[in-house]
XYZ file of C-alpha atoms in Angstrom:
693
model
C 100.858 161.626 81.052
C 99.525 162.721 84.405
C 95.857 163.664 84.296
C 95.351 167.022 85.964
C 92.011 167.942 87.392
C 91.842 171.697 86.884
C 93.886 174.490 85.284
C 93.269 178.123 86.273
C 94.172 181.003 83.952
C 94.387 184.254 85.934
C 96.072 187.568 85.153
C 94.711 189.596 88.037
C 98.070 190.168 89.784
C 96.710 188.812 93.035
C 93.292 190.464 92.881
C 91.594 187.091 92.433
C 94.063 185.199 94.602
C 91.528 184.544 97.312
C 89.255 182.928 94.730
C 92.049 180.644 93.538
C 93.136 179.788 97.069
C 89.624 178.958 98.207
C 88.947 176.819 95.129
C 92.060 174.822 96.100
C 90.311 173.722 99.286
C 87.925 171.599 97.274
C 89.790 170.697 94.088
C 93.275 169.744 92.945
C 94.307 172.934 91.129
C 97.200 173.657 88.775
C 97.757 177.364 88.236
C 99.611 178.569 85.162
C 102.359 180.380 87.073
C 103.239 177.489 89.400
C 104.287 174.483 87.408
C 105.269 176.057 84.094
C 108.605 177.796 83.709
C 108.144 181.472 83.039
C 108.728 182.435 79.428
C 108.514 178.878 78.027
C 106.812 178.602 74.657
C 103.115 177.737 74.621
C 103.935 174.569 72.678
C 105.952 173.276 75.597
C 105.002 172.367 79.135
C 101.963 174.664 79.279
C 100.279 173.088 76.287
C 100.911 169.610 77.703
C 99.408 170.758 81.011
C 96.267 172.103 79.349
C 95.846 168.946 77.245
C 96.035 166.807 80.370
C 93.457 168.862 82.295
C 89.867 167.771 82.700
C 88.656 171.313 83.401
C 90.067 174.760 82.564
C 88.903 177.881 84.411
C 89.859 181.223 82.869
C 89.239 184.046 85.369
C 88.512 187.146 83.291
C 89.434 190.444 84.923
C 90.047 193.970 83.642
C 93.743 193.151 83.170
C 93.236 189.781 81.469
C 93.873 190.993 77.904
C 97.072 192.770 79.008
C 98.725 189.369 79.500
C 99.934 187.759 76.275
C 100.618 184.639 78.322
C 96.976 184.365 79.402
C 95.729 184.983 75.864
C 98.019 182.252 74.495
C 96.800 179.989 77.252
C 93.139 180.736 76.524
C 93.619 180.055 72.811
C 95.220 176.721 73.685
C 92.304 175.880 76.029
C 89.779 176.593 73.272
C 91.730 174.550 70.700
C 92.040 171.586 73.067
C 88.338 171.718 73.924
C 87.445 171.602 70.206
C 89.838 168.742 69.462
C 88.711 166.607 72.430
C 85.014 166.610 71.515
C 84.000 168.365 74.694
C 86.048 166.138 77.019
C 88.061 169.180 78.113
C 85.587 171.554 79.744
C 86.014 175.337 79.954
C 84.239 177.031 82.865
C 84.770 180.818 82.690
C 84.644 183.160 85.678
C 83.896 186.863 85.070
C 85.573 188.574 88.021
C 85.195 192.326 87.499
C 84.080 192.257 83.862
C 81.022 190.980 82.021
C 80.641 188.566 79.081
C 80.113 191.533 76.725
C 83.551 192.862 77.657
C 85.180 189.511 76.894
C 83.251 189.190 73.618
C 84.950 192.500 72.669
C 81.597 194.272 72.381
C 82.949 197.067 74.598
C 86.282 198.827 74.408
C 87.725 197.397 77.628
C 90.345 195.175 75.980
C 90.835 197.295 72.839
C 94.016 199.136 73.844
C 95.730 196.019 75.201
C 94.998 194.036 72.030
C 96.307 196.850 69.817
C 99.638 196.725 71.662
C 99.786 192.957 71.166
C 99.214 193.389 67.403
C 102.263 195.621 67.162
C 104.386 193.027 68.968
C 102.980 189.662 67.803
C 101.206 190.464 64.547
C 97.583 190.592 63.438
C 97.208 186.842 62.782
C 98.224 185.832 66.310
C 95.956 188.424 67.902
C 93.067 187.416 65.617
C 93.310 183.891 67.071
C 93.295 185.344 70.596
C 90.219 187.431 69.821
C 88.372 184.351 68.530
C 89.276 182.503 71.723
C 87.985 185.373 73.878
C 84.672 185.469 72.023
C 84.221 181.693 72.112
C 85.019 181.418 75.830
C 82.669 184.289 76.658
C 79.793 182.470 74.944
C 80.123 179.629 77.476
C 77.856 179.922 80.484
C 80.013 180.681 83.506
C 79.916 182.664 86.732
C 79.729 186.421 87.211
C 80.993 187.707 90.530
C 78.503 190.546 90.299
C 75.729 187.962 90.749
C 76.832 187.191 94.302
C 79.636 187.369 96.841
C 82.893 185.474 96.513
C 81.848 182.850 99.046
C 78.721 181.919 97.136
C 80.593 182.056 93.813
C 83.291 179.692 95.023
C 80.707 177.293 96.440
C 79.008 177.148 93.038
C 82.307 176.701 91.187
C 83.464 173.896 93.482
C 80.084 172.163 93.237
C 80.077 172.361 89.431
C 83.681 171.187 89.100
C 83.135 168.286 91.467
C 80.155 167.215 89.355
C 82.331 167.307 86.234
C 85.218 165.462 87.903
C 82.922 162.934 89.523
C 81.825 161.487 86.211
C 81.766 157.725 86.787
C 81.543 156.313 83.308
C 80.277 152.752 83.037
C 82.196 150.329 80.882
C 80.264 149.526 77.705
C 80.412 146.513 75.349
C 82.782 146.761 72.398
C 79.947 146.430 69.882
C 76.980 148.743 70.397
C 74.428 148.262 67.643
C 71.024 149.916 67.302
C 71.438 151.772 70.586
C 71.274 155.428 69.529
C 67.531 155.520 68.757
C 66.832 153.929 72.122
C 69.030 156.436 73.931
C 67.218 159.331 72.249
C 63.828 157.861 73.220
C 64.889 157.514 76.856
C 66.429 160.994 77.055
C 63.210 162.404 75.622
C 61.169 160.597 78.275
C 63.510 161.842 81.010
C 62.532 165.420 80.095
C 65.582 166.937 81.745
C 64.114 170.424 81.685
C 61.292 169.459 84.028
C 61.808 170.266 87.729
C 59.627 167.292 88.711
C 61.027 164.145 90.292
C 59.996 160.926 88.595
C 60.942 157.334 87.855
C 61.709 155.901 84.428
C 61.189 152.142 84.178
C 63.031 150.244 81.428
C 60.974 147.077 81.012
C 61.852 144.032 78.925
C 62.867 140.393 78.986
C 66.272 139.280 80.223
C 69.115 139.749 77.744
C 67.336 142.424 75.718
C 69.828 145.150 76.635
C 68.225 147.053 79.523
C 71.436 147.345 81.540
C 73.517 148.363 78.517
C 70.994 151.061 77.597
C 70.950 152.308 81.206
C 74.766 152.523 81.183
C 74.831 154.524 77.942
C 72.202 156.952 79.259
C 74.066 157.207 82.592
C 77.328 158.076 80.825
C 75.592 160.666 78.683
C 73.659 162.608 81.327
C 75.240 161.916 84.742
C 77.415 165.057 84.681
C 74.261 167.211 84.639
C 73.256 166.172 88.162
C 74.607 167.132 91.591
C 75.300 163.460 92.288
C 74.818 160.094 90.636
C 74.947 156.379 91.436
C 74.561 153.186 89.421
C 73.564 150.186 91.558
C 74.031 146.997 89.550
C 72.123 143.743 89.994
C 70.007 144.952 92.928
C 67.792 141.861 92.950
C 70.702 139.476 93.470
C 72.416 141.738 96.015
C 69.312 141.994 98.184
C 68.764 138.234 97.985
C 72.174 137.981 99.640
C 71.110 140.356 102.418
C 73.240 143.252 101.170
C 70.681 146.042 101.582
C 72.912 148.071 103.934
C 75.858 147.631 101.578
C 73.750 148.995 98.694
C 72.547 151.923 100.789
C 76.158 152.751 101.684
C 77.165 152.568 98.032
C 74.272 154.812 97.017
C 75.203 157.439 99.599
C 78.960 157.264 98.990
C 78.739 157.508 95.195
C 76.083 160.209 95.095
C 77.633 162.421 97.767
C 81.224 161.653 96.707
C 82.071 160.844 100.344
C 83.633 157.885 102.055
C 81.056 155.187 102.967
C 78.755 156.306 105.762
C 78.264 154.015 108.740
C 74.726 152.582 108.814
C 73.456 150.333 111.600
C 70.395 148.919 109.797
C 68.268 149.480 106.686
C 65.925 151.910 108.479
C 68.902 154.089 109.376
C 69.998 153.883 105.746
C 66.589 155.100 104.568
C 66.764 158.029 106.990
C 70.223 158.990 105.683
C 69.066 158.821 102.052
C 65.994 160.984 102.749
C 67.937 163.550 104.773
C 70.931 163.911 102.474
C 69.217 163.769 99.071
C 66.107 165.889 99.627
C 67.799 169.088 98.405
C 69.974 167.501 95.701
C 69.269 166.876 92.046
C 70.423 163.266 91.699
C 70.504 160.555 89.067
C 70.095 157.019 90.418
C 70.073 153.816 88.378
C 68.590 150.742 90.084
C 69.452 147.822 87.844
C 67.302 144.659 87.898
C 64.492 145.094 90.419
C 61.530 142.743 90.760
C 60.000 143.540 94.175
C 58.565 146.647 95.790
C 60.579 145.987 98.939
C 63.801 146.462 96.956
C 62.692 149.894 95.743
C 61.378 150.907 99.162
C 64.821 150.431 100.757
C 66.573 152.668 98.235
C 64.259 155.158 96.529
C 60.671 154.662 97.647
C 59.219 158.171 97.309
C 59.765 161.218 95.120
C 59.976 163.514 98.133
C 63.223 161.827 99.181
C 64.986 163.677 96.348
C 65.596 167.244 95.200
C 63.893 168.943 92.265
C 64.826 167.551 88.861
C 66.008 164.187 90.184
C 65.596 161.076 88.046
C 65.459 157.449 89.204
C 65.869 154.869 86.433
C 64.784 151.280 87.106
C 65.473 148.254 84.908
C 63.217 145.246 85.375
C 61.862 142.156 83.649
C 58.559 142.404 85.531
C 56.517 145.526 86.301
C 53.882 143.750 88.407
C 55.459 145.031 91.625
C 54.991 148.666 90.549
C 51.755 150.647 91.151
C 50.800 150.900 87.478
C 47.339 150.993 85.967
C 45.998 147.914 84.239
C 45.839 149.630 80.831
C 49.625 149.651 80.706
C 49.855 145.955 81.464
C 47.277 145.191 78.781
C 48.574 147.546 76.086
C 52.288 147.098 76.867
C 53.005 150.600 75.555
C 55.164 153.551 76.536
C 52.919 155.417 78.942
C 53.082 157.507 82.104
C 51.288 156.876 85.385
C 51.815 159.472 88.071
C 55.533 159.492 88.869
C 56.378 156.411 86.735
C 57.248 156.562 83.044
C 57.601 153.266 81.185
C 60.019 152.549 78.371
C 59.240 149.188 76.779
C 62.339 147.480 75.372
C 61.819 145.713 72.051
C 63.980 143.169 70.266
C 66.516 144.477 67.755
C 65.334 145.112 64.214
C 66.583 142.480 61.786
C 69.274 144.712 60.245
C 70.708 145.554 63.677
C 70.431 141.926 64.827
C 72.352 140.820 61.741
C 75.037 143.454 62.285
C 75.516 142.521 65.968
C 75.674 138.795 65.223
C 78.181 139.286 62.408
C 80.457 141.402 64.595
C 80.729 138.533 67.092
C 80.632 135.570 64.696
C 82.933 136.980 61.983
C 84.474 140.105 63.591
C 83.047 142.135 60.681
C 79.730 143.639 59.590
C 78.775 141.046 56.972
C 79.405 137.295 56.604
C 81.489 135.578 53.939
C 79.319 134.538 50.996
C 79.411 130.831 51.872
C 78.019 131.583 55.357
C 75.305 133.995 54.272
C 72.386 131.537 54.278
C 73.241 129.636 57.458
C 74.009 132.840 59.371
C 70.690 134.360 58.293
C 68.827 131.255 59.513
C 70.651 131.249 62.864
C 69.873 134.954 63.362
C 66.201 134.279 62.654
C 66.128 131.402 65.142
C 68.018 133.429 67.755
C 65.621 136.361 67.460
C 66.508 139.975 68.117
C 67.800 139.347 71.633
C 71.239 141.017 71.964
C 72.590 138.602 74.591
C 71.682 135.502 72.575
C 73.100 137.039 69.387
C 76.342 137.856 71.192
C 76.755 134.513 72.950
C 75.810 132.276 70.029
C 77.718 134.429 67.541
C 80.861 134.372 69.717
C 80.542 130.602 70.150
C 80.578 130.119 66.363
C 83.617 132.307 65.706
C 86.267 130.423 63.684
C 84.126 127.264 63.580
C 83.617 125.248 60.383
C 80.441 125.341 58.328
C 79.322 121.884 59.486
C 79.529 123.087 63.093
C 77.290 126.005 62.120
C 74.763 123.645 60.533
C 74.728 121.445 63.633
C 74.104 124.521 65.802
C 71.203 125.524 63.558
C 69.670 122.059 63.991
C 69.898 122.416 67.777
C 68.217 125.839 67.594
C 65.419 124.287 65.528
C 64.596 122.079 68.533
C 64.297 125.038 70.935
C 61.077 127.090 71.180
C 61.755 130.607 69.896
C 60.832 132.227 73.216
C 63.029 129.910 75.335
C 66.122 132.067 75.686
C 67.914 129.957 78.303
C 67.791 126.843 76.171
C 69.286 128.811 73.280
C 72.107 129.988 75.519
C 72.578 126.439 76.792
C 73.679 125.417 73.307
C 76.827 127.496 73.832
C 77.328 125.953 77.281
C 77.188 122.490 75.709
C 80.066 123.432 73.396
C 82.389 123.592 76.432
C 84.563 120.747 77.644
C 84.059 119.320 81.144
C 86.541 121.585 82.941
C 85.185 124.690 81.219
C 81.657 123.740 82.274
C 82.804 123.331 85.867
C 84.423 126.767 85.830
C 81.325 128.336 84.258
C 79.084 126.780 86.925
C 81.468 127.789 89.738
C 81.318 131.404 88.561
C 77.534 131.362 88.095
C 76.951 130.043 91.613
C 79.752 131.539 93.701
C 82.352 133.741 92.008
C 80.530 136.611 90.278
C 82.319 139.801 91.337
C 85.321 137.886 92.673
C 88.812 138.882 91.613
C 89.869 136.315 89.044
C 93.119 135.319 90.728
C 91.429 133.745 93.778
C 89.283 131.049 92.098
C 92.147 130.604 89.642
C 94.170 128.916 92.389
C 91.309 126.514 93.169
C 90.881 125.515 89.546
C 94.632 125.102 89.195
C 94.654 122.786 92.226
C 91.931 120.695 90.535
C 94.202 120.234 87.507
C 92.094 122.483 85.294
C 93.714 124.976 82.934
C 92.078 128.173 84.185
C 94.086 130.668 82.167
C 93.032 129.186 78.823
C 89.589 128.087 80.057
C 88.679 131.587 81.267
C 89.885 132.944 77.936
C 87.572 130.514 76.118
C 84.592 131.521 78.273
C 85.315 135.212 77.707
C 85.707 134.806 73.948
C 82.372 132.964 73.863
C 80.808 135.908 75.778
C 79.741 133.548 78.569
C 81.681 135.626 81.114
C 83.413 138.999 81.195
C 86.488 140.197 83.104
C 86.287 143.875 84.061
C 89.045 146.472 84.408
C 89.540 145.472 88.063
C 90.100 141.851 86.956
C 86.808 140.718 88.483
C 84.679 137.958 86.998
C 81.293 139.125 85.723
C 78.376 137.319 84.137
C 75.084 138.477 82.660
C 72.228 137.667 85.024
C 70.525 135.523 82.368
C 73.681 133.418 82.004
C 73.935 133.248 85.795
C 70.345 132.020 85.922
C 71.131 129.479 83.195
C 74.035 128.096 85.240
C 71.953 127.854 88.381
C 69.082 126.222 86.509
C 71.522 123.600 85.194
C 72.455 122.863 88.815
C 68.822 122.776 89.926
C 68.028 120.242 87.202
C 70.706 117.893 88.539
C 67.947 116.827 90.930
C 64.665 118.759 90.984
C 63.363 117.212 94.206
C 66.412 116.563 96.414
C 68.762 119.577 96.798
C 71.281 117.405 98.665
C 71.994 115.605 95.407
C 72.967 118.806 93.571
C 76.593 119.869 93.207
C 76.364 123.502 94.347
C 74.094 125.028 96.986
C 74.337 128.827 96.770
C 71.047 129.566 98.558
C 71.865 129.683 102.307
C 68.426 128.479 103.452
C 68.553 125.417 101.211
C 72.177 124.728 102.186
C 71.279 124.994 105.886
C 68.374 122.589 105.503
C 70.540 120.040 103.673
C 73.163 120.239 106.393
C 70.830 120.109 109.405
C 68.720 117.251 108.009
C 71.875 115.359 107.031
C 70.545 114.925 103.486
C 73.805 115.899 101.843
C 75.547 113.540 99.452
C 78.922 113.082 97.823
C 77.591 115.204 94.917
C 77.774 118.428 96.948
C 80.970 120.367 96.249
C 79.971 123.903 97.335
C 77.960 125.353 100.242
C 77.146 128.954 101.058
C 75.871 129.553 104.608
C 75.939 133.355 104.944
C 73.192 135.927 105.471
C 71.017 133.656 107.608
C 68.670 135.247 110.144
C 70.641 133.743 113.062
C 73.976 132.082 113.633
C 74.296 128.305 113.660
C 76.864 125.868 114.999
C 77.713 122.958 112.726
C 78.773 119.482 113.807
C 81.127 116.925 112.381
C 78.169 114.576 111.850
C 76.533 117.075 109.501
C 79.667 117.453 107.388
C 80.310 113.714 107.347
C 77.743 113.450 104.539
C 79.777 115.815 102.312
C 83.101 114.088 101.550
C 83.744 116.069 98.319
C 83.048 119.577 99.603
C 85.590 121.976 98.111
C 83.952 125.407 98.697
C 82.563 126.504 102.084
C 81.430 129.958 103.144
C 80.280 130.479 106.773
C 79.035 133.444 108.783
C 79.192 133.299 112.575
C 78.645 130.148 114.599
C 81.226 127.466 115.289
C 82.384 124.022 114.242
C 82.003 121.357 116.912
C 82.916 117.682 117.146
C 85.601 115.392 115.804
C 86.519 116.422 112.243
C 89.173 113.770 111.664
C 89.247 112.929 107.920
C 86.450 115.466 107.259
C 86.650 118.496 104.951
C 89.809 117.016 103.475
C 88.741 118.082 99.964
C 88.083 121.706 100.954
C 89.921 124.216 98.730
C 88.131 127.472 99.588
C 87.187 128.406 103.148
C 85.637 131.797 103.906
C 84.387 132.674 107.394
C 82.718 135.930 108.439
C 82.775 136.462 112.217
C 84.695 133.295 112.958
C 84.794 132.209 116.637
C 87.664 133.238 118.907
C 87.723 129.650 120.200
C 87.243 126.948 117.579
C 85.382 123.965 119.065
C 86.312 121.437 116.383
C 88.952 118.841 117.197
C 91.228 116.980 114.785
C 90.335 119.438 112.017
C 92.984 119.479 109.295
C 92.286 121.319 106.037
C 95.092 119.547 104.244
C 94.086 120.657 100.727
C 93.019 124.228 101.485
C 94.103 126.750 98.840
C 92.179 129.938 99.766
C 91.549 131.140 103.348
C 89.420 134.245 103.945
C 88.603 135.533 107.442
C 86.403 138.630 107.768
C 84.923 140.825 110.527
C 86.334 138.637 113.273
C 87.998 138.977 116.676
C 91.039 136.706 116.388
C 93.140 136.217 119.560
C 96.916 136.126 119.426
C 97.181 132.334 119.715
C 93.993 131.443 117.854
C 93.481 127.689 117.755
C 92.112 127.907 114.200
C 95.429 128.797 112.588
C 96.843 125.265 112.865
C 93.971 123.507 111.036
C 93.721 126.291 108.429
C 97.444 126.514 107.621
C 98.093 122.782 107.393
C 98.528 122.691 103.607
C 102.067 123.588 102.463
C 100.512 124.589 99.116
C 98.104 127.133 100.604
C 98.127 130.059 98.148
C 96.021 132.857 99.669
C 95.405 134.238 103.160
C 93.062 137.214 103.287
C 92.176 138.697 106.691
C 89.830 141.697 106.420
C 88.313 144.000 109.068
C 89.515 141.783 111.898
C 90.813 142.593 115.376
C 94.161 140.849 115.167
C 97.178 141.687 117.328
C 99.668 139.242 115.807
C 99.974 137.395 112.535
C 100.290 133.588 112.599
C 103.424 131.550 111.929
C 103.672 131.086 108.156
C 106.379 128.417 108.258
C 103.861 125.666 107.317
C 102.741 127.414 104.104
C 105.898 128.531 102.344
C 104.240 128.486 98.892
C 101.917 131.363 99.785
C 101.300 133.745 96.865
C 98.930 136.371 98.337
C 98.882 137.685 101.906
C 96.395 140.423 102.852
C 95.793 142.013 106.262
C 93.348 144.791 105.482
C 91.477 147.398 107.592
C 92.575 146.164 111.000
C 91.745 147.861 114.281
C 93.307 149.535 116.087
C 96.684 148.929 114.439
C 98.378 146.649 111.966
C 99.253 143.199 113.347
C 102.738 142.277 114.512
C 104.582 140.210 111.938
C 106.895 137.413 113.005
C 110.122 136.468 111.268
C 108.407 133.731 109.220
C 106.993 136.318 106.814
C 110.489 137.027 105.531
C 110.751 133.407 104.351
C 107.746 133.636 102.008
C 109.917 133.770 98.898
C 107.085 132.968 96.476
C 104.865 135.804 97.722
C 103.547 137.960 94.854
C 101.210 140.284 96.736
C 101.479 141.634 100.260
C 98.953 144.139 101.629
C 98.969 145.377 105.206
C 96.527 148.160 106.000
C 95.546 149.198 109.510
C 92.551 151.407 110.223
C 94.606 154.626 110.088
C 97.791 153.419 108.380
C 98.845 153.580 104.749
C 99.000 150.260 102.915
C 102.217 148.478 102.088
C 102.197 146.382 98.936
C 104.645 144.238 97.039
C 102.323 144.431 94.039
C 99.707 147.121 93.654
C 98.267 145.897 90.375
C 95.185 143.661 90.370
C 96.446 142.174 87.106
C 99.669 140.613 88.410
C 100.567 137.243 86.963
C 99.666 134.590 89.571
C 100.968 131.495 87.850
């Protein structure tokens, strides 16, 4: 069923037409006399339309009760709103009447309703009267309170808030969350016009982000705008401050992303655009003042009643008094309120563990003792309960006992080592995939790394399923790979421990500064399989001599610079090559990426006969070409890569590139996207969940 945004019920015979027409300018409107055949029973198309609407707006006028159609419609609106637990919202408009008239406390509608009783019977009209009274009790708009222009502005603003509800996806099993939500909502003190920050403080894996999502879903519709910025700490480490500022502005204002030249310009935009708006902003996972200062530094940036919620493991960067740090209690200091997250109570911990380990609320009798001991050793940490419980699902009792012995060797407070027990249950290929995701593929659409793992003779479809069932990763509704930050940190710590002193002996180098140092000092080894060299303070050229130390490199991400020198027999193991701002003239000679599977070029000026296409398209089994935000006049010749599965030319300026005849020969292509700056996209497959194998 199509989801409609807004249904208007209006019997004014054109009197309120200007209201309806002007509301259309801001909202997708379905009016009862447009799309429903006149005279059709209320149980037909009209009822289906009302059920599919997010918002219904009855416009009460002096003639409203004269229309049996409108009264039937109103009764259906009220019934649907009751049955959908508030999901269908009624927003009444009192045009030339008042709420008392609609509540039938005056005689305005008396004569009309009497006539309806004679025609339709007392029982039908009784239902209509109840609907009138119930709708009139809902706070709406009275035209007498202001002119039509102001009224319509308020209606559009309110409806956009309701329609702009961006619900966050929550875990399947929420246990012990309601008391926490009530505590946080109480601290938020929504009735206060003050602007303040609420800080959710607690150790990693304790459920701060989940709690923030539940609160966001519950209260976001009460604000003029809202935004949830996930994993701020990691994003800003990667130099994505401007990207976060754009996201904050776009989500809160419900506009397309605003162009921002630098972080100072972003701060100016935030201050200017939010100072008169009541906003809700969630900043997930902060640990430095600089992160907060780029996004929501001061209360006076925001309108009255705004709330900024911060989740953090460490409050030392906040200007709090020492008593809080010593007492570790829920207290308030100036504009900051602190909510201290505690571990789950035993009963809730047991329930959560059982849901993941047994898919029910209580264990079988023969597992009662061992499950109780494992829960005690795991503690009340939701992430550990979920991961360890999921890892034990469908395992034999001896496996459970062995896991308990391993937990006995881990200090109770060492969460990562507890989680590592689940990692050690994986086979070699599954471990490699887990570590690849932890270091490089969080937020990436699953299909792209899938092709790399497939080329390495892994079994990514089943391996990803295993990781997801063990709660070590998640795949969201957009088919993107996600991982809890504590599990990400576990994966990266495993890599760091491969060699604590010499980074060049580690397998994956995700920190650009460390990767750059390893490359420039030629301290790389055959162990290195992945390098990320983006977000550096200046561009660097890289030589063949530097890469000669990395014979097994299979993942490379560059930003700017060039490749220079003789690359014969170098980078032959490379499967993934991503280059932001690649050079228009590649300096490397004899470069041949003969095993490349994924090619991504971004934000680049690529000439018509670019000399990089030959080296990059040398592998007949190349699976993906993704060219994004590039100046590109003509596509390359695809005749050397006839097994291509995904081809994307996205956001090109000033027009879409010319396609040669070779594109018609790509018979195995499953996704084609071509989108110029001002041109609609063309796709063979529009679903992110298409089957790539």
